PDB file of C-alpha atoms in Angstrom:
ATOM      1  CA  MET A   1     -15.248  -6.432  23.455  1.00 34.00           C
ATOM      2  CA  ASP A   2     -16.732  -7.447  20.012  1.00 38.00           C
ATOM      3  CA  LYS A   3     -16.643 -10.662  18.597  1.00 37.00           C
ATOM      4  CA  ILE A   4     -16.065 -11.362  14.815  1.00 38.00           C
ATOM      5  CA  SER A   5     -17.131 -14.539  13.446  1.00 41.00           C
ATOM      6  CA  ILE A   6     -15.291 -15.848  10.438  1.00 49.00           C
ATOM      7  CA  PRO A   7     -15.411 -19.185   8.809  1.00 49.00           C
ATOM      8  CA  TRP A   8     -14.287 -21.593  11.066  1.00 49.00           C
ATOM      9  CA  LEU A   9     -12.508 -18.818  13.172  1.00 49.00           C
ATOM     10  CA  THR A  10     -13.911 -16.248  16.018  1.00 42.00           C
ATOM     11  CA  ILE A  11     -11.673 -13.481  17.235  1.00 43.00           C
ATOM     12  CA  CYS A  12     -11.978 -10.744  20.104  1.00 39.00           C
ATOM     13  CA  VAL A  13     -11.044  -7.568  19.473  1.00 42.00           C
ATOM     14  CA  CYS A  14     -10.959  -4.423  20.924  1.00 41.00           C
ATOM     15  CA  THR A  15     -12.564  -0.800  20.172  1.00 41.00           C
ATOM     16  CA  CYS A  16     -10.217   1.136  17.750  1.00 47.00           C
ATOM     17  CA  THR A  17      -7.766   3.764  19.979  1.00 47.00           C
ATOM     18  CA  ILE A  18      -5.480   6.100  18.914  1.00 47.00           C
ATOM     19  CA  SER A  19      -2.084   6.415  21.207  1.00 44.00           C
ATOM     20  CA  GLY A  20       1.337   8.050  21.407  1.00 43.00           C
ATOM     21  CA  VAL A  21       2.389  11.104  19.688  1.00 42.00           C
ATOM     22  CA  GLY A  22       2.920  11.800  16.002  1.00 46.00           C
ATOM     23  CA  THR A  23       6.026  10.129  14.533  1.00 55.00           C
ATOM     24  CA  ASN A  24       8.707  11.393  12.312  1.00 84.00           C
ATOM     25  CA  ASN A  25       8.507  10.212   8.854  1.00 95.00           C
ATOM     26  CA  ILE A  26       6.349   7.125   9.187  1.00 97.00           C
ATOM     27  CA  ALA A  27       7.167   5.839   5.711  1.00 97.00           C
ATOM     28  CA  LEU A  28      10.961   5.889   5.975  1.00 97.00           C
ATOM     29  CA  GLY A  29      12.008   2.447   4.577  1.00 96.00           C
ATOM     30  CA  LYS A  30       8.641   1.112   4.190  1.00 95.00           C
ATOM     31  CA  PRO A  31       7.326  -1.300   1.303  1.00 92.00           C
ATOM     32  CA  ALA A  32       6.885   1.058  -1.609  1.00 95.00           C
ATOM     33  CA  THR A  33       5.334   0.432  -5.212  1.00 94.00           C
ATOM     34  CA  GLN A  34       4.682   2.179  -8.350  1.00 96.00           C
ATOM     35  CA  SER A  35       2.739   2.183 -11.818  1.00 95.00           C
ATOM     36  CA  SER A  36       5.573   1.610 -13.673  1.00 96.00           C
ATOM     37  CA  VAL A  37       9.502   2.015 -13.719  1.00 97.00           C
ATOM     38  CA  THR A  38      11.828   3.142 -15.922  1.00 96.00           C
ATOM     39  CA  TYR A  39      15.533   4.728 -16.171  1.00 96.00           C
ATOM     40  CA  GLY A  40      15.784   2.779 -12.809  1.00 96.00           C
ATOM     41  CA  GLY A  41      13.688   5.081 -10.734  1.00 97.00           C
ATOM     42  CA  THR A  42      12.206   2.264  -8.680  1.00 97.00           C
ATOM     43  CA  ALA A  43       9.521   3.116  -5.637  1.00 97.00           C
ATOM     44  CA  ASN A  44      11.985   2.521  -2.691  1.00 97.00           C
ATOM     45  CA  ARG A  45      13.860   5.786  -3.513  1.00 98.00           C
ATOM     46  CA  ALA A  46      11.149   7.727  -2.042  1.00 98.00           C
ATOM     47  CA  VAL A  47      11.566   6.457   0.990  1.00 98.00           C
ATOM     48  CA  ASP A  48      15.093   5.757   1.401  1.00 97.00           C
ATOM     49  CA  GLY A  49      15.580   9.083   3.468  1.00 96.00           C
ATOM     50  CA  ASN A  50      17.326  10.907   0.561  1.00 96.00           C
ATOM     51  CA  ARG A  51      15.824  14.333  -0.399  1.00 96.00           C
ATOM     52  CA  ASP A  52      18.293  14.814  -3.086  1.00 96.00           C
ATOM     53  CA  SER A  53      16.470  16.315  -5.903  1.00 97.00           C
ATOM     54  CA  ASN A  54      18.633  15.453  -8.619  1.00 96.00           C
ATOM     55  CA  PHE A  55      17.015  12.272 -10.261  1.00 95.00           C
ATOM     56  CA  TRP A  56      20.536  11.223 -11.940  1.00 94.00           C
ATOM     57  CA  ARG A  57      22.265  11.102  -8.410  1.00 94.00           C
ATOM     58  CA  ARG A  58      19.559   7.911  -7.870  1.00 94.00           C
ATOM     59  CA  SER A  59      17.625   9.193  -5.510  1.00 93.00           C
ATOM     60  CA  CYS A  60      14.083   9.800  -7.375  1.00 97.00           C
ATOM     61  CA  ILE A  61      11.541   7.325  -8.657  1.00 98.00           C
ATOM     62  CA  HIS A  62      10.153   7.670 -12.352  1.00 97.00           C
ATOM     63  CA  THR A  63       7.269   5.783 -14.136  1.00 96.00           C
ATOM     64  CA  LEU A  64       6.897   5.384 -17.824  1.00 95.00           C
ATOM     65  CA  HIS A  65       5.972   8.192 -19.820  1.00 93.00           C
ATOM     66  CA  GLY A  66       2.435   8.656 -21.536  1.00 89.00           C
ATOM     67  CA  GLU A  67       0.874   6.399 -18.875  1.00 91.00           C
ATOM     68  CA  THR A  68      -2.785   7.185 -17.951  1.00 89.00           C
ATOM     69  CA  ASP A  69      -2.717   5.645 -14.610  1.00 91.00           C
ATOM     70  CA  GLN A  70       0.649   7.180 -13.116  1.00 95.00           C
ATOM     71  CA  TRP A  71       0.979   6.215  -9.177  1.00 96.00           C
ATOM     72  CA  TRP A  72       3.249   5.639  -6.309  1.00 97.00           C
ATOM     73  CA  SER A  73       2.165   4.011  -2.965  1.00 96.00           C
ATOM     74  CA  VAL A  74       3.502   2.894   0.332  1.00 97.00           C
ATOM     75  CA  ASP A  75       2.246   0.625   3.047  1.00 93.00           C
ATOM     76  CA  LEU A  76       2.841   1.659   6.452  1.00 94.00           C
ATOM     77  CA  LEU A  77       2.667  -1.698   7.941  1.00 88.00           C
ATOM     78  CA  SER A  78       0.163  -0.353  10.540  1.00 88.00           C
ATOM     79  CA  ILE A  79      -2.893   1.926  10.533  1.00 90.00           C
ATOM     80  CA  TYR A  80      -1.895   5.338  11.230  1.00 95.00           C
ATOM     81  CA  ARG A  81      -4.021   8.547  11.582  1.00 95.00           C
ATOM     82  CA  ILE A  82      -2.178  10.882   9.139  1.00 97.00           C
ATOM     83  CA  HIS A  83      -1.567  14.420   9.656  1.00 96.00           C
ATOM     84  CA  THR A  84       1.225  15.560   7.089  1.00 97.00           C
ATOM     85  CA  VAL A  85       2.566  14.399   3.644  1.00 98.00           C
ATOM     86  CA  ARG A  86       5.775  16.112   2.448  1.00 98.00           C
ATOM     87  CA  ILE A  87       6.847  15.668  -0.842  1.00 98.00           C
ATOM     88  CA  GLN A  88      10.097  16.710  -2.351  1.00 98.00           C
ATOM     89  CA  ASN A  89      10.156  17.721  -6.419  1.00 97.00           C
ATOM     90  CA  ARG A  90      12.968  17.325  -8.560  1.00 97.00           C
ATOM     91  CA  GLY A  91      15.055  20.474  -8.980  1.00 96.00           C
ATOM     92  CA  ASP A  92      16.264  19.426 -12.412  1.00 93.00           C
ATOM     93  CA  ASP A  93      14.657  20.142 -15.619  1.00 87.00           C
ATOM     94  CA  ASP A  94      11.992  17.571 -15.385  1.00 92.00           C
ATOM     95  CA  GLY A  95      10.714  19.068 -11.916  1.00 93.00           C
ATOM     96  CA  PHE A  96       7.942  20.535 -14.254  1.00 93.00           C
ATOM     97  CA  LYS A  97       6.072  17.209 -14.760  1.00 93.00           C
ATOM     98  CA  PHE A  98       5.243  16.888 -11.255  1.00 94.00           C
ATOM     99  CA  HIS A  99       1.614  18.558 -11.237  1.00 94.00           C
ATOM    100  CA  ASP A 100      -1.917  18.146 -10.437  1.00 95.00           C
ATOM    101  CA  PHE A 101      -1.821  15.197  -8.191  1.00 95.00           C
ATOM    102  CA  GLU A 102      -3.600  13.639  -5.231  1.00 96.00           C
ATOM    103  CA  VAL A 103      -2.825  12.034  -2.111  1.00 98.00           C
ATOM    104  CA  GLU A 104      -5.261   9.164  -1.136  1.00 97.00           C
ATOM    105  CA  VAL A 105      -5.238   6.691   2.268  1.00 97.00           C
ATOM    106  CA  TYR A 106      -6.524   3.229   2.228  1.00 94.00           C
ATOM    107  CA  LYS A 107      -7.105   0.875   5.366  1.00 89.00           C
ATOM    108  CA  GLN A 108      -7.267  -1.895   3.103  1.00 86.00           C
ATOM    109  CA  SER A 109      -4.511  -2.626   0.111  1.00 87.00           C
ATOM    110  CA  PRO A 110      -6.301  -0.722  -2.939  1.00 87.00           C
ATOM    111  CA  GLY A 111      -3.911  -3.587  -5.072  1.00 82.00           C
ATOM    112  CA  HIS A 112      -5.483  -6.720  -3.278  1.00 81.00           C
ATOM    113  CA  CYS A 113      -8.683  -5.358  -2.140  1.00 83.00           C
ATOM    114  CA  PRO A 114     -11.392  -4.475  -4.924  1.00 77.00           C
ATOM    115  CA  GLY A 115     -13.150  -1.500  -4.062  1.00 79.00           C
ATOM    116  CA  ALA A 116     -11.022  -0.605  -0.769  1.00 85.00           C
ATOM    117  CA  ASN A 117     -12.496   2.807   0.351  1.00 87.00           C
ATOM    118  CA  LYS A 118     -10.252   5.610   0.203  1.00 92.00           C
ATOM    119  CA  THR A 119      -9.795   8.979   1.803  1.00 95.00           C
ATOM    120  CA  THR A 120      -8.611  12.048   0.145  1.00 96.00           C
ATOM    121  CA  CYS A 121      -5.779  13.384   2.025  1.00 96.00           C
ATOM    122  CA  ALA A 122      -5.313  16.393  -0.095  1.00 96.00           C
ATOM    123  CA  SER A 123      -5.136  17.667  -3.422  1.00 95.00           C
ATOM    124  CA  HIS A 124      -2.502  19.968  -5.393  1.00 95.00           C
ATOM    125  CA  PRO A 125      -3.661  21.717  -8.660  1.00 94.00           C
ATOM    126  CA  GLY A 126      -1.236  22.810 -10.833  1.00 93.00           C
ATOM    127  CA  ALA A 127       2.552  22.199 -10.940  1.00 93.00           C
ATOM    128  CA  ALA A 128       5.200  22.148  -8.220  1.00 95.00           C
ATOM    129  CA  ASN A 129       7.926  24.440  -8.223  1.00 96.00           C
ATOM    130  CA  LEU A 130      11.419  22.976  -9.367  1.00 96.00           C
ATOM    131  CA  GLY A 131      13.080  21.782  -6.278  1.00 96.00           C
ATOM    132  CA  GLU A 132      10.184  22.409  -4.004  1.00 97.00           C
ATOM    133  CA  ASN A 133       9.408  20.230  -0.775  1.00 97.00           C
ATOM    134  CA  VAL A 134       5.470  20.296  -1.016  1.00 97.00           C
ATOM    135  CA  GLN A 135       3.808  20.123   2.029  1.00 97.00           C
ATOM    136  CA  LEU A 136       0.106  18.620   1.986  1.00 97.00           C
ATOM    137  CA  THR A 137      -1.921  18.740   5.432  1.00 97.00           C
ATOM    138  CA  CYS A 138      -4.712  15.913   5.832  1.00 97.00           C
ATOM    139  CA  ALA A 139      -8.525  16.245   5.948  1.00 93.00           C
ATOM    140  CA  GLU A 140      -9.332  15.632   9.588  1.00 91.00           C
ATOM    141  CA  GLY A 141      -9.850  11.777  10.271  1.00 89.00           C
ATOM    142  CA  THR A 142      -7.588  10.805   7.626  1.00 95.00           C
ATOM    143  CA  ILE A 143      -6.707   7.174   9.047  1.00 94.00           C
ATOM    144  CA  GLY A 144      -5.159   4.018   6.957  1.00 93.00           C
ATOM    145  CA  ARG A 145      -2.222   1.973   6.456  1.00 92.00           C
ATOM    146  CA  TYR A 146      -1.589   2.678   2.591  1.00 95.00           C
ATOM    147  CA  VAL A 147      -0.659   5.932   1.095  1.00 97.00           C
ATOM    148  CA  LYS A 148      -1.158   6.596  -2.654  1.00 97.00           C
ATOM    149  CA  LEU A 149       0.236   9.309  -4.453  1.00 97.00           C
ATOM    150  CA  LEU A 150      -1.225   9.900  -8.155  1.00 95.00           C
ATOM    151  CA  LYS A 151      -1.387  12.129 -10.767  1.00 93.00           C
ATOM    152  CA  LEU A 152      -4.881  13.147 -12.066  1.00 89.00           C
ATOM    153  CA  PRO A 153      -5.627  11.410 -15.572  1.00 86.00           C
ATOM    154  CA  GLN A 154      -7.562  13.917 -16.902  1.00 87.00           C
ATOM    155  CA  PHE A 155      -4.486  16.359 -16.688  1.00 87.00           C
ATOM    156  CA  ILE A 156      -1.676  13.884 -18.321  1.00 84.00           C
ATOM    157  CA  SER A 157      -1.770  14.978 -21.883  1.00 76.00           C
ATOM    158  CA  SER A 158       1.601  14.860 -22.799  1.00 83.00           C
ATOM    159  CA  PRO A 159       3.374  11.631 -24.271  1.00 87.00           C
ATOM    160  CA  GLU A 160       6.023  12.771 -22.221  1.00 86.00           C
ATOM    161  CA  ASP A 161       4.455  12.840 -18.917  1.00 91.00           C
ATOM    162  CA  ALA A 162       5.435  11.039 -16.296  1.00 94.00           C
ATOM    163  CA  LEU A 163       5.299  10.298 -12.054  1.00 96.00           C
ATOM    164  CA  THR A 164       8.928  11.452 -10.880  1.00 96.00           C
ATOM    165  CA  ILE A 165       9.588  12.780  -7.177  1.00 97.00           C
ATOM    166  CA  CYS A 166      12.761  12.204  -5.058  1.00 98.00           C
ATOM    167  CA  GLU A 167      11.320  11.783  -1.571  1.00 98.00           C
ATOM    168  CA  VAL A 168       7.729  11.070   0.566  1.00 98.00           C
ATOM    169  CA  GLU A 169       7.741  11.753   4.369  1.00 98.00           C
ATOM    170  CA  ILE A 170       4.498  11.248   6.189  1.00 98.00           C
ATOM    171  CA  GLU A 171       3.614  11.894   9.797  1.00 97.00           C
ATOM    172  CA  GLY A 172       0.903  10.441  11.836  1.00 96.00           C
ATOM    173  CA  VAL A 173      -0.295   9.043  15.174  1.00 95.00           C
ATOM    174  CA  LEU A 174      -0.495   4.962  15.528  1.00 92.00           C
ATOM    175  CA  VAL A 175      -3.765   3.609  15.894  1.00 86.00           C
ATOM    176  CA  HIS A 176      -4.632   0.444  17.554  1.00 67.00           C
ATOM    177  CA  GLN A 177      -6.167  -1.315  14.538  1.00 57.00           C
ATOM    178  CA  CYS A 178     -10.163  -2.260  13.913  1.00 53.00           C
ATOM    179  CA  LEU A 179      -9.551  -5.806  12.878  1.00 51.00           C
ATOM    180  CA  LYS A 180     -13.512  -5.980  12.842  1.00 53.00           C
ATOM    181  CA  ASP A 181     -12.971  -4.036   9.628  1.00 62.00           C
ATOM    182  CA  ARG A 182     -11.151  -7.154   8.160  1.00 72.00           C
ATOM    183  CA  GLN A 183     -13.016 -10.214   6.998  1.00 83.00           C
ATOM    184  CA  PHE A 184     -11.816 -13.389   4.398  1.00 88.00           C
ATOM    185  CA  HIS A 185     -13.546 -13.699   1.344  1.00 87.00           C
ATOM    186  CA  LYS A 186     -13.596 -16.955  -0.244  1.00 91.00           C
ATOM    187  CA  HIS A 187     -12.510 -17.543  -4.013  1.00 92.00           C
ATOM    188  CA  ALA A 188     -13.661 -21.522  -4.210  1.00 94.00           C
ATOM    189  CA  GLY A 189     -11.442 -23.575  -6.924  1.00 94.00           C
ATOM    190  CA  ASN A 190      -8.772 -20.813  -6.979  1.00 94.00           C
ATOM    191  CA  LYS A 191      -5.114 -20.754  -5.924  1.00 92.00           C
ATOM    192  CA  MET A 192      -3.046 -17.605  -5.274  1.00 91.00           C
ATOM    193  CA  GLN A 193       0.371 -18.564  -6.862  1.00 87.00           C
ATOM    194  CA  SER A 194       2.975 -16.746  -4.884  1.00 81.00           C
ATOM    195  CA  SER A 195       6.348 -16.294  -5.193  1.00 77.00           C
ATOM    196  CA  ASN A 196       7.279 -17.265  -1.935  1.00 73.00           C
ATOM    197  CA  PRO A 197       4.009 -19.030   0.025  1.00 73.00           C
ATOM    198  CA  THR A 198       4.548 -19.772   3.782  1.00 76.00           C
ATOM    199  CA  ASN A 199       3.533 -23.894   4.243  1.00 73.00           C
ATOM    200  CA  THR A 200       2.489 -23.390   7.718  1.00 69.00           C
ATOM    201  CA  GLY A 201       1.546 -26.964   8.833  1.00 75.00           C
ATOM    202  CA  LEU A 202      -1.025 -25.462  11.035  1.00 76.00           C
ATOM    203  CA  THR A 203      -4.359 -26.226  11.544  1.00 80.00           C
ATOM    204  CA  ARG A 204      -7.315 -24.331   9.322  1.00 82.00           C
ATOM    205  CA  ALA A 205      -8.150 -22.183  12.474  1.00 85.00           C
ATOM    206  CA  GLU A 206      -4.589 -21.702  13.523  1.00 85.00           C
ATOM    207  CA  CYS A 207      -3.361 -20.737  10.015  1.00 86.00           C
ATOM    208  CA  SER A 208      -6.263 -18.502   9.705  1.00 86.00           C
ATOM    209  CA  ARG A 209      -5.534 -16.575  12.992  1.00 85.00           C
ATOM    210  CA  ARG A 210      -1.718 -16.020  12.423  1.00 86.00           C
ATOM    211  CA  CYS A 211      -2.692 -14.675   8.921  1.00 86.00           C
ATOM    212  CA  TYR A 212      -5.304 -12.071  10.651  1.00 82.00           C
ATOM    213  CA  TYR A 213      -2.804 -10.606  12.939  1.00 77.00           C
ATOM    214  CA  ASP A 214       0.065 -10.715  10.892  1.00 77.00           C
ATOM    215  CA  ASN A 215       0.442  -7.068   8.819  1.00 70.00           C
ATOM    216  CA  GLY A 216       2.283  -8.575   5.863  1.00 76.00           C
ATOM    217  CA  CYS A 217      -0.448 -11.661   5.304  1.00 83.00           C
ATOM    218  CA  TYR A 218      -3.356 -10.516   2.841  1.00 83.00           C
ATOM    219  CA  GLY A 219      -4.591 -14.127   2.238  1.00 89.00           C
ATOM    220  CA  ILE A 220      -4.539 -18.179   2.644  1.00 92.00           C
ATOM    221  CA  ASN A 221      -4.506 -21.326   0.663  1.00 92.00           C
ATOM    222  CA  ILE A 222      -6.424 -24.009   1.911  1.00 92.00           C
ATOM    223  CA  ARG A 223      -6.234 -27.302   0.139  1.00 91.00           C
ATOM    224  CA  VAL A 224      -9.134 -29.288  -0.256  1.00 92.00           C
ATOM    225  CA  THR A 225      -8.029 -32.791   0.456  1.00 91.00           C
ATOM    226  CA  ASP A 226      -6.143 -32.243   4.146  1.00 88.00           C
ATOM    227  CA  ASP A 227      -6.559 -28.393   5.048  1.00 87.00           C
ATOM    228  CA  GLU A 228      -2.835 -27.861   4.376  1.00 87.00           C
ATOM    229  CA  CYS A 229      -2.390 -24.205   4.656  1.00 89.00           C
ATOM    230  CA  GLN A 230      -0.237 -21.495   2.985  1.00 89.00           C
ATOM    231  CA  LEU A 231      -0.189 -17.703   3.752  1.00 88.00           C
ATOM    232  CA  ILE A 232       0.423 -15.196   1.202  1.00 86.00           C
ATOM    233  CA  THR A 233       2.139 -12.076   2.092  1.00 80.00           C
ATOM    234  CA  GLU A 234       2.179  -8.478   0.482  1.00 70.00           C
ATOM    235  CA  PHE A 235       5.936  -8.754  -0.300  1.00 65.00           C
ATOM    236  CA  ASP A 236       6.090 -11.289  -3.110  1.00 66.00           C
ATOM    237  CA  SER A 237       4.657 -11.353  -6.490  1.00 68.00           C
ATOM    238  CA  ASN A 238       1.407 -13.270  -6.490  1.00 75.00           C
ATOM    239  CA  THR A 239      -1.148 -14.485  -9.430  1.00 85.00           C
ATOM    240  CA  LEU A 240      -4.754 -15.796  -8.783  1.00 88.00           C
ATOM    241  CA  ALA A 241      -5.134 -19.090 -10.749  1.00 92.00           C
ATOM    242  CA  ASP A 242      -7.818 -21.636 -11.334  1.00 95.00           C
ATOM    243  CA  ASP A 243      -7.021 -24.915  -9.236  1.00 94.00           C
ATOM    244  CA  SER A 244      -9.967 -27.198  -8.046  1.00 95.00           C
ATOM    245  CA  GLY A 245      -7.820 -28.428  -5.204  1.00 94.00           C
ATOM    246  CA  TRP A 246      -7.537 -25.523  -3.549  1.00 94.00           C
ATOM    247  CA  ASN A 247      -9.366 -22.872  -1.856  1.00 94.00           C
ATOM    248  CA  TYR A 248      -8.097 -19.029  -1.734  1.00 94.00           C
ATOM    249  CA  TYR A 249      -9.204 -16.733   1.131  1.00 92.00           C
ATOM    250  CA  ARG A 250      -8.614 -12.882   0.542  1.00 89.00           C
ATOM    251  CA  LEU A 251      -8.423 -10.732   3.692  1.00 86.00           C
ATOM    252  CA  CYS A 252      -9.668  -7.075   3.201  1.00 82.00           C
TER     253      CYS A 252
END
């Protein structure tokens, strides 16, 4: 076993292994986000299990028109070796908007961990056909938790361009997470303002350990005066703010 030393916390972890068989659609019902929303086309529609390719039957996502950074992402909540990504394109008139896209995979949250390393699963040059269910086979050794679908910005030229698709299905094999890849990074004099912080009442070490093993936790606030600890999760809105009475520890 390897020992990982973190401020005030030592954790023993086992070597990463891959187990089980491929699971059908590991993206189904998982937390999803996207660069923006318009026409009510929220990110969760792409993991609702409904392949209906008609946007107006409320099964497809839609970002703002003309964005230079158009993306959709899903958190699989565990680490997987990812084999296949299937994407259902719209079958109505706006299906032409799905073109020149790439699928990226991250072990760490690209939104919360600056510089998170990515693996490119696959790229798709040109446009998908109307109503097409595009199947992409990931490059060998594609392992991660976060799967991000993005339109390549160099091909976004029209002010009417947007990312709009109807379903994303992912197949993969569960991997026992390599905890040695994750570390706490201190932000002194800062506090993550969360819409739903969890005040644990635990010691600093116990609080850190709980966050470390919780897939939904990506950081902790520690109050300077008494070590009061707050767990910060993926699923609430958060803003990092100056606060000399606290230190924030980001888990990446």
